[in-house]
Amino acid sequence: MSSELRYLDFDHSEDADGHGSFDAMASVAPERLGEVQAEIDRVLAWAEAAFPDARGALDEGAVWDYDLQHTRDDARFETLALSLSGTADFCAALRERFGLD
C-alpha cells in the first residue's frame, strides 16, 4: 500500500473480460470518517482527472466506474466500502499512481 493511502488497502481481482476490480473497506470511529472520505475523494478525483468523462458501465464501453457504500455498524464504528472497476489501462494507471500491488 502506498504511504499516500492511510485507510484504503485495496484487494484486486480480474474478470474473464480483462476488467479489474479494486475493493477496499475501512471501519473507523465516527470522528475519523472525514479522513477516510477525504482519501476516497482523492482517489476518485485522480480517476476523473486521469480518465475524464470515461466513467460508466464497463459493459457499455466505459473505462472505469465505482461504487461507494456507507454503513454505521453501531455508535462506535462507521464503515466505508469502495469498489473501483476498470479496463486494464485504468487498473495499471491506478496501481502506478497509488503504489498498489
CSV table of N, CA and C in Angstrom, one decimal:
chain,number,residue,atom,x,y,z
A,1,MET,N,0.8,-1.2,0.0
A,1,MET,CA,0.0,0.0,0.0
A,1,MET,C,0.9,1.2,0.0
A,2,SER,N,0.5,2.2,-0.8
A,2,SER,CA,1.3,3.5,-0.8
A,2,SER,C,1.2,4.2,0.5
A,3,SER,N,2.2,4.9,0.8
A,3,SER,CA,2.1,5.7,2.1
A,3,SER,C,1.1,6.8,1.9
A,4,GLU,N,0.7,7.1,0.7
A,4,GLU,CA,-0.3,8.1,0.4
A,4,GLU,C,-1.7,7.7,0.9
A,5,LEU,N,-1.9,6.4,0.9
A,5,LEU,CA,-3.2,5.9,1.3
A,5,LEU,C,-3.1,5.3,2.7
A,6,ARG,N,-3.7,6.0,3.7
A,6,ARG,CA,-3.6,5.5,5.0
A,6,ARG,C,-4.7,4.5,5.4
A,7,TYR,N,-5.9,4.7,4.9
A,7,TYR,CA,-7.0,3.9,5.3
A,7,TYR,C,-7.4,2.8,4.3
A,8,LEU,N,-7.2,3.1,3.0
A,8,LEU,CA,-7.6,2.2,1.9
A,8,LEU,C,-6.5,1.2,1.6
A,9,ASP,N,-6.8,0.0,1.8
A,9,ASP,CA,-5.9,-1.1,1.4
A,9,ASP,C,-6.7,-2.0,0.4
A,10,PHE,N,-6.4,-1.9,-0.8
A,10,PHE,CA,-7.2,-2.5,-1.9
A,10,PHE,C,-6.8,-3.9,-2.2
A,11,ASP,N,-7.8,-4.7,-2.4
A,11,ASP,CA,-7.7,-6.1,-2.9
A,11,ASP,C,-8.0,-6.0,-4.4
A,12,HIS,N,-7.3,-6.7,-5.2
A,12,HIS,CA,-7.5,-6.7,-6.7
A,12,HIS,C,-8.0,-8.0,-7.2
A,13,SER,N,-8.9,-8.0,-8.2
A,13,SER,CA,-9.3,-9.2,-8.9
A,13,SER,C,-9.6,-8.8,-10.3
A,14,GLU,N,-9.6,-9.8,-11.2
A,14,GLU,CA,-9.9,-9.6,-12.6
A,14,GLU,C,-11.0,-10.5,-13.1
A,15,ASP,N,-11.8,-10.1,-14.1
A,15,ASP,CA,-12.8,-11.0,-14.6
A,15,ASP,C,-12.3,-11.5,-16.0
A,16,ALA,N,-13.1,-12.4,-16.6
A,16,ALA,CA,-12.8,-13.0,-17.8
A,16,ALA,C,-12.7,-12.0,-19.0
A,17,ASP,N,-13.3,-10.9,-18.9
A,17,ASP,CA,-13.2,-9.9,-19.9
A,17,ASP,C,-12.0,-9.0,-19.8
A,18,GLY,N,-11.1,-9.2,-18.8
A,18,GLY,CA,-9.9,-8.4,-18.6
A,18,GLY,C,-10.1,-7.1,-17.8
A,19,HIS,N,-11.3,-7.0,-17.3
A,19,HIS,CA,-11.6,-5.8,-16.4
A,19,HIS,C,-11.1,-6.1,-15.0
A,20,GLY,N,-10.6,-5.1,-14.3
A,20,GLY,CA,-10.1,-5.3,-13.0
A,20,GLY,C,-11.0,-4.6,-12.0
A,21,SER,N,-10.9,-5.1,-10.8
A,21,SER,CA,-11.7,-4.5,-9.7
A,21,SER,C,-10.8,-4.4,-8.5
A,22,PHE,N,-10.8,-3.2,-7.8
A,22,PHE,CA,-10.1,-2.9,-6.6
A,22,PHE,C,-11.1,-2.6,-5.5
A,23,ASP,N,-11.1,-3.4,-4.5
A,23,ASP,CA,-12.0,-3.2,-3.4
A,23,ASP,C,-11.3,-2.9,-2.1
A,24,ALA,N,-11.8,-1.9,-1.3
A,24,ALA,CA,-11.3,-1.5,0.0
A,24,ALA,C,-12.4,-1.2,0.9
A,25,MET,N,-12.2,-1.5,2.2
A,25,MET,CA,-13.2,-1.2,3.2
A,25,MET,C,-12.4,-0.7,4.4
A,26,ALA,N,-13.0,0.4,5.0
A,26,ALA,CA,-12.4,1.0,6.2
A,26,ALA,C,-13.5,1.2,7.2
A,27,SER,N,-13.3,0.6,8.4
A,27,SER,CA,-14.2,0.8,9.6
A,27,SER,C,-13.5,1.7,10.6
A,28,VAL,N,-14.1,2.8,10.9
A,28,VAL,CA,-13.4,3.8,11.7
A,28,VAL,C,-14.4,4.4,12.7
A,29,ALA,N,-13.9,5.0,13.8
A,29,ALA,CA,-14.7,5.7,14.7
A,29,ALA,C,-15.3,6.9,14.0
A,30,PRO,N,-16.5,7.4,14.3
A,30,PRO,CA,-17.1,8.5,13.6
A,30,PRO,C,-16.2,9.7,13.4
A,31,GLU,N,-15.4,10.0,14.4
A,31,GLU,CA,-14.5,11.2,14.3
A,31,GLU,C,-13.4,11.0,13.2
A,32,ARG,N,-13.2,9.8,12.7
A,32,ARG,CA,-12.2,9.6,11.6
A,32,ARG,C,-12.9,9.5,10.3
A,33,LEU,N,-14.2,9.5,10.2
A,33,LEU,CA,-14.9,9.3,8.9
A,33,LEU,C,-14.5,10.3,7.9
A,34,GLY,N,-14.3,11.6,8.3
A,34,GLY,CA,-13.9,12.6,7.3
A,34,GLY,C,-12.5,12.3,6.7
A,35,GLU,N,-11.6,11.7,7.4
A,35,GLU,CA,-10.3,11.4,6.9
A,35,GLU,C,-10.4,10.3,5.8
A,36,VAL,N,-11.3,9.3,6.1
A,36,VAL,CA,-11.4,8.2,5.1
A,36,VAL,C,-12.1,8.8,3.9
A,37,GLN,N,-13.2,9.6,4.1
A,37,GLN,CA,-13.9,10.2,2.9
A,37,GLN,C,-12.9,11.0,2.1
A,38,ALA,N,-12.0,11.8,2.7
A,38,ALA,CA,-11.1,12.6,2.0
A,38,ALA,C,-10.1,11.7,1.2
A,39,GLU,N,-9.7,10.6,1.7
A,39,GLU,CA,-8.9,9.7,1.0
A,39,GLU,C,-9.6,9.1,-0.2
A,40,ILE,N,-10.9,8.7,0.0
A,40,ILE,CA,-11.7,8.2,-1.2
A,40,ILE,C,-11.8,9.3,-2.2
A,41,ASP,N,-12.1,10.5,-1.8
A,41,ASP,CA,-12.3,11.7,-2.7
A,41,ASP,C,-11.0,11.9,-3.5
A,42,ARG,N,-9.9,11.7,-2.9
A,42,ARG,CA,-8.6,11.9,-3.6
A,42,ARG,C,-8.4,10.8,-4.7
A,43,VAL,N,-8.8,9.6,-4.4
A,43,VAL,CA,-8.7,8.5,-5.4
A,43,VAL,C,-9.6,8.8,-6.5
A,44,LEU,N,-10.9,9.2,-6.2
A,44,LEU,CA,-11.9,9.4,-7.3
A,44,LEU,C,-11.5,10.7,-8.1
A,45,ALA,N,-11.0,11.7,-7.5
A,45,ALA,CA,-10.6,12.9,-8.2
A,45,ALA,C,-9.4,12.5,-9.2
A,46,TRP,N,-8.5,11.7,-8.7
A,46,TRP,CA,-7.5,11.2,-9.7
A,46,TRP,C,-8.1,10.5,-10.8
A,47,ALA,N,-9.0,9.6,-10.6
A,47,ALA,CA,-9.6,8.8,-11.6
A,47,ALA,C,-10.3,9.7,-12.7
A,48,GLU,N,-11.0,10.7,-12.2
A,48,GLU,CA,-11.8,11.6,-13.1
A,48,GLU,C,-10.8,12.4,-13.9
A,49,ALA,N,-9.7,12.9,-13.2
A,49,ALA,CA,-8.7,13.7,-13.9
A,49,ALA,C,-7.9,12.9,-14.9
A,50,ALA,N,-7.6,11.7,-14.6
A,50,ALA,CA,-6.8,10.9,-15.5
A,50,ALA,C,-7.6,10.3,-16.6
A,51,PHE,N,-8.9,10.0,-16.4
A,51,PHE,CA,-9.7,9.4,-17.4
A,51,PHE,C,-11.0,10.2,-17.4
A,52,PRO,N,-11.0,11.4,-17.9
A,52,PRO,CA,-12.2,12.3,-17.8
A,52,PRO,C,-13.3,11.8,-18.7
A,53,ASP,N,-14.5,12.0,-18.2
A,53,ASP,CA,-15.7,11.6,-19.0
A,53,ASP,C,-15.7,10.2,-19.4
A,54,ALA,N,-15.0,9.3,-18.7
A,54,ALA,CA,-14.9,7.9,-19.0
A,54,ALA,C,-15.6,7.0,-18.0
A,55,ARG,N,-16.3,7.6,-17.0
A,55,ARG,CA,-16.9,6.7,-16.0
A,55,ARG,C,-18.3,6.3,-16.5
A,56,GLY,N,-18.5,5.0,-16.2
A,56,GLY,CA,-19.8,4.4,-16.5
A,56,GLY,C,-19.8,2.9,-16.5
A,57,ALA,N,-20.8,2.3,-17.1
A,57,ALA,CA,-20.8,0.8,-17.1
A,57,ALA,C,-19.8,0.3,-18.1
A,58,LEU,N,-18.9,-0.6,-17.5
A,58,LEU,CA,-17.8,-1.1,-18.4
A,58,LEU,C,-18.4,-1.9,-19.5
A,59,ASP,N,-19.5,-2.7,-19.3
A,59,ASP,CA,-20.0,-3.5,-20.4
A,59,ASP,C,-20.7,-2.6,-21.5
A,60,GLU,N,-20.7,-1.3,-21.3
A,60,GLU,CA,-21.2,-0.4,-22.3
A,60,GLU,C,-20.1,0.5,-22.9
A,61,GLY,N,-18.9,0.1,-22.6
A,61,GLY,CA,-17.7,0.8,-23.2
A,61,GLY,C,-17.0,1.8,-22.3
A,62,ALA,N,-17.5,2.0,-21.1
A,62,ALA,CA,-16.8,3.0,-20.2
A,62,ALA,C,-15.5,2.4,-19.8
A,63,VAL,N,-14.6,3.3,-19.3
A,63,VAL,CA,-13.2,2.9,-18.9
A,63,VAL,C,-13.2,2.6,-17.4
A,64,TRP,N,-14.0,3.2,-16.6
A,64,TRP,CA,-13.9,3.0,-15.2
A,64,TRP,C,-15.3,3.3,-14.5
A,65,ASP,N,-15.5,2.7,-13.3
A,65,ASP,CA,-16.7,3.0,-12.6
A,65,ASP,C,-16.4,2.8,-11.1
A,66,TYR,N,-17.2,3.2,-10.2
A,66,TYR,CA,-17.0,2.9,-8.8
A,66,TYR,C,-18.4,2.8,-8.1
A,67,ASP,N,-18.3,2.1,-6.9
A,67,ASP,CA,-19.5,2.0,-6.0
A,67,ASP,C,-19.0,2.3,-4.6
A,68,LEU,N,-19.7,3.1,-3.9
A,68,LEU,CA,-19.3,3.5,-2.6
A,68,LEU,C,-20.5,3.2,-1.6
A,69,GLN,N,-20.2,2.5,-0.6
A,69,GLN,CA,-21.3,2.1,0.4
A,69,GLN,C,-20.8,2.7,1.7
A,70,HIS,N,-21.8,3.2,2.5
A,70,HIS,CA,-21.5,3.7,3.8
A,70,HIS,C,-22.5,3.1,4.8
A,71,THR,N,-22.0,2.4,5.8
A,71,THR,CA,-22.9,1.8,6.8
A,71,THR,C,-22.4,2.2,8.2
A,72,ARG,N,-23.3,2.3,9.1
A,72,ARG,CA,-23.0,2.6,10.5
A,72,ARG,C,-23.3,1.3,11.3
A,73,ASP,N,-22.2,0.7,11.7
A,73,ASP,CA,-22.3,-0.6,12.4
A,73,ASP,C,-23.0,-0.5,13.8
A,74,ASP,N,-22.5,0.5,14.5
A,74,ASP,CA,-23.1,0.9,15.8
A,74,ASP,C,-22.6,2.3,16.1
A,75,ALA,N,-22.8,2.7,17.3
A,75,ALA,CA,-22.3,4.1,17.6
A,75,ALA,C,-20.8,4.2,17.6
A,76,ARG,N,-20.1,3.1,17.6
A,76,ARG,CA,-18.6,3.2,17.7
A,76,ARG,C,-17.9,3.2,16.4
A,77,PHE,N,-18.6,2.6,15.3
A,77,PHE,CA,-17.9,2.4,14.0
A,77,PHE,C,-18.8,2.7,12.9
A,78,GLU,N,-18.2,3.3,11.9
A,78,GLU,CA,-18.8,3.5,10.6
A,78,GLU,C,-17.9,2.9,9.5
A,79,THR,N,-18.5,2.3,8.5
A,79,THR,CA,-17.7,1.6,7.5
A,79,THR,C,-18.0,2.2,6.1
A,80,LEU,N,-16.9,2.5,5.4
A,80,LEU,CA,-17.0,2.9,4.0
A,80,LEU,C,-16.4,1.8,3.2
A,81,ALA,N,-17.1,1.3,2.2
A,81,ALA,CA,-16.6,0.3,1.2
A,81,ALA,C,-16.5,0.9,-0.2
A,82,LEU,N,-15.3,0.9,-0.8
A,82,LEU,CA,-15.2,1.5,-2.1
A,82,LEU,C,-14.8,0.3,-3.0
A,83,SER,N,-15.4,0.3,-4.2
A,83,SER,CA,-15.1,-0.7,-5.2
A,83,SER,C,-14.9,0.1,-6.5
A,84,LEU,N,-13.7,0.0,-7.0
A,84,LEU,CA,-13.3,0.7,-8.3
A,84,LEU,C,-13.1,-0.4,-9.3
A,85,SER,N,-13.7,-0.3,-10.5
A,85,SER,CA,-13.5,-1.2,-11.6
A,85,SER,C,-13.1,-0.5,-12.8
A,86,GLY,N,-12.4,-1.2,-13.7
A,86,GLY,CA,-11.9,-0.5,-14.9
A,86,GLY,C,-11.2,-1.4,-15.9
A,87,THR,N,-10.9,-0.9,-17.0
A,87,THR,CA,-10.2,-1.6,-18.0
A,87,THR,C,-8.7,-1.8,-17.6
A,88,ALA,N,-8.0,-2.7,-18.3
A,88,ALA,CA,-6.6,-3.0,-18.0
A,88,ALA,C,-5.8,-1.7,-17.9
A,89,ASP,N,-6.0,-0.8,-18.8
A,89,ASP,CA,-5.2,0.5,-18.8
A,89,ASP,C,-5.5,1.3,-17.5
A,90,PHE,N,-6.8,1.4,-17.2
A,90,PHE,CA,-7.2,2.1,-15.9
A,90,PHE,C,-6.5,1.5,-14.7
A,91,CYS,N,-6.6,0.1,-14.6
A,91,CYS,CA,-6.1,-0.6,-13.5
A,91,CYS,C,-4.6,-0.4,-13.4
A,92,ALA,N,-3.9,-0.4,-14.5
A,92,ALA,CA,-2.4,-0.2,-14.5
A,92,ALA,C,-2.1,1.2,-14.0
A,93,ALA,N,-2.8,2.2,-14.5
A,93,ALA,CA,-2.6,3.6,-14.0
A,93,ALA,C,-2.9,3.8,-12.6
A,94,LEU,N,-4.0,3.1,-12.1
A,94,LEU,CA,-4.3,3.2,-10.7
A,94,LEU,C,-3.2,2.6,-9.8
A,95,ARG,N,-2.8,1.4,-10.2
A,95,ARG,CA,-1.7,0.8,-9.5
A,95,ARG,C,-0.4,1.7,-9.4
A,96,GLU,N,-0.1,2.2,-10.5
A,96,GLU,CA,1.1,3.1,-10.6
A,96,GLU,C,1.0,4.3,-9.7
A,97,ARG,N,-0.2,5.0,-9.8
A,97,ARG,CA,-0.4,6.3,-9.1
A,97,ARG,C,-0.4,6.1,-7.6
A,98,PHE,N,-1.0,5.0,-7.1
A,98,PHE,CA,-1.1,4.8,-5.7
A,98,PHE,C,-0.3,3.7,-5.1
A,99,GLY,N,0.6,3.2,-5.9
A,99,GLY,CA,1.6,2.1,-5.5
A,99,GLY,C,0.9,0.9,-5.0
A,100,LEU,N,-0.1,0.4,-5.7
A,100,LEU,CA,-0.9,-0.8,-5.3
A,100,LEU,C,-0.2,-2.0,-5.9
A,101,ASP,N,-0.3,-3.1,-5.1
A,101,ASP,CA,0.3,-4.4,-5.6
A,101,ASP,C,-0.7,-5.1,-6.4
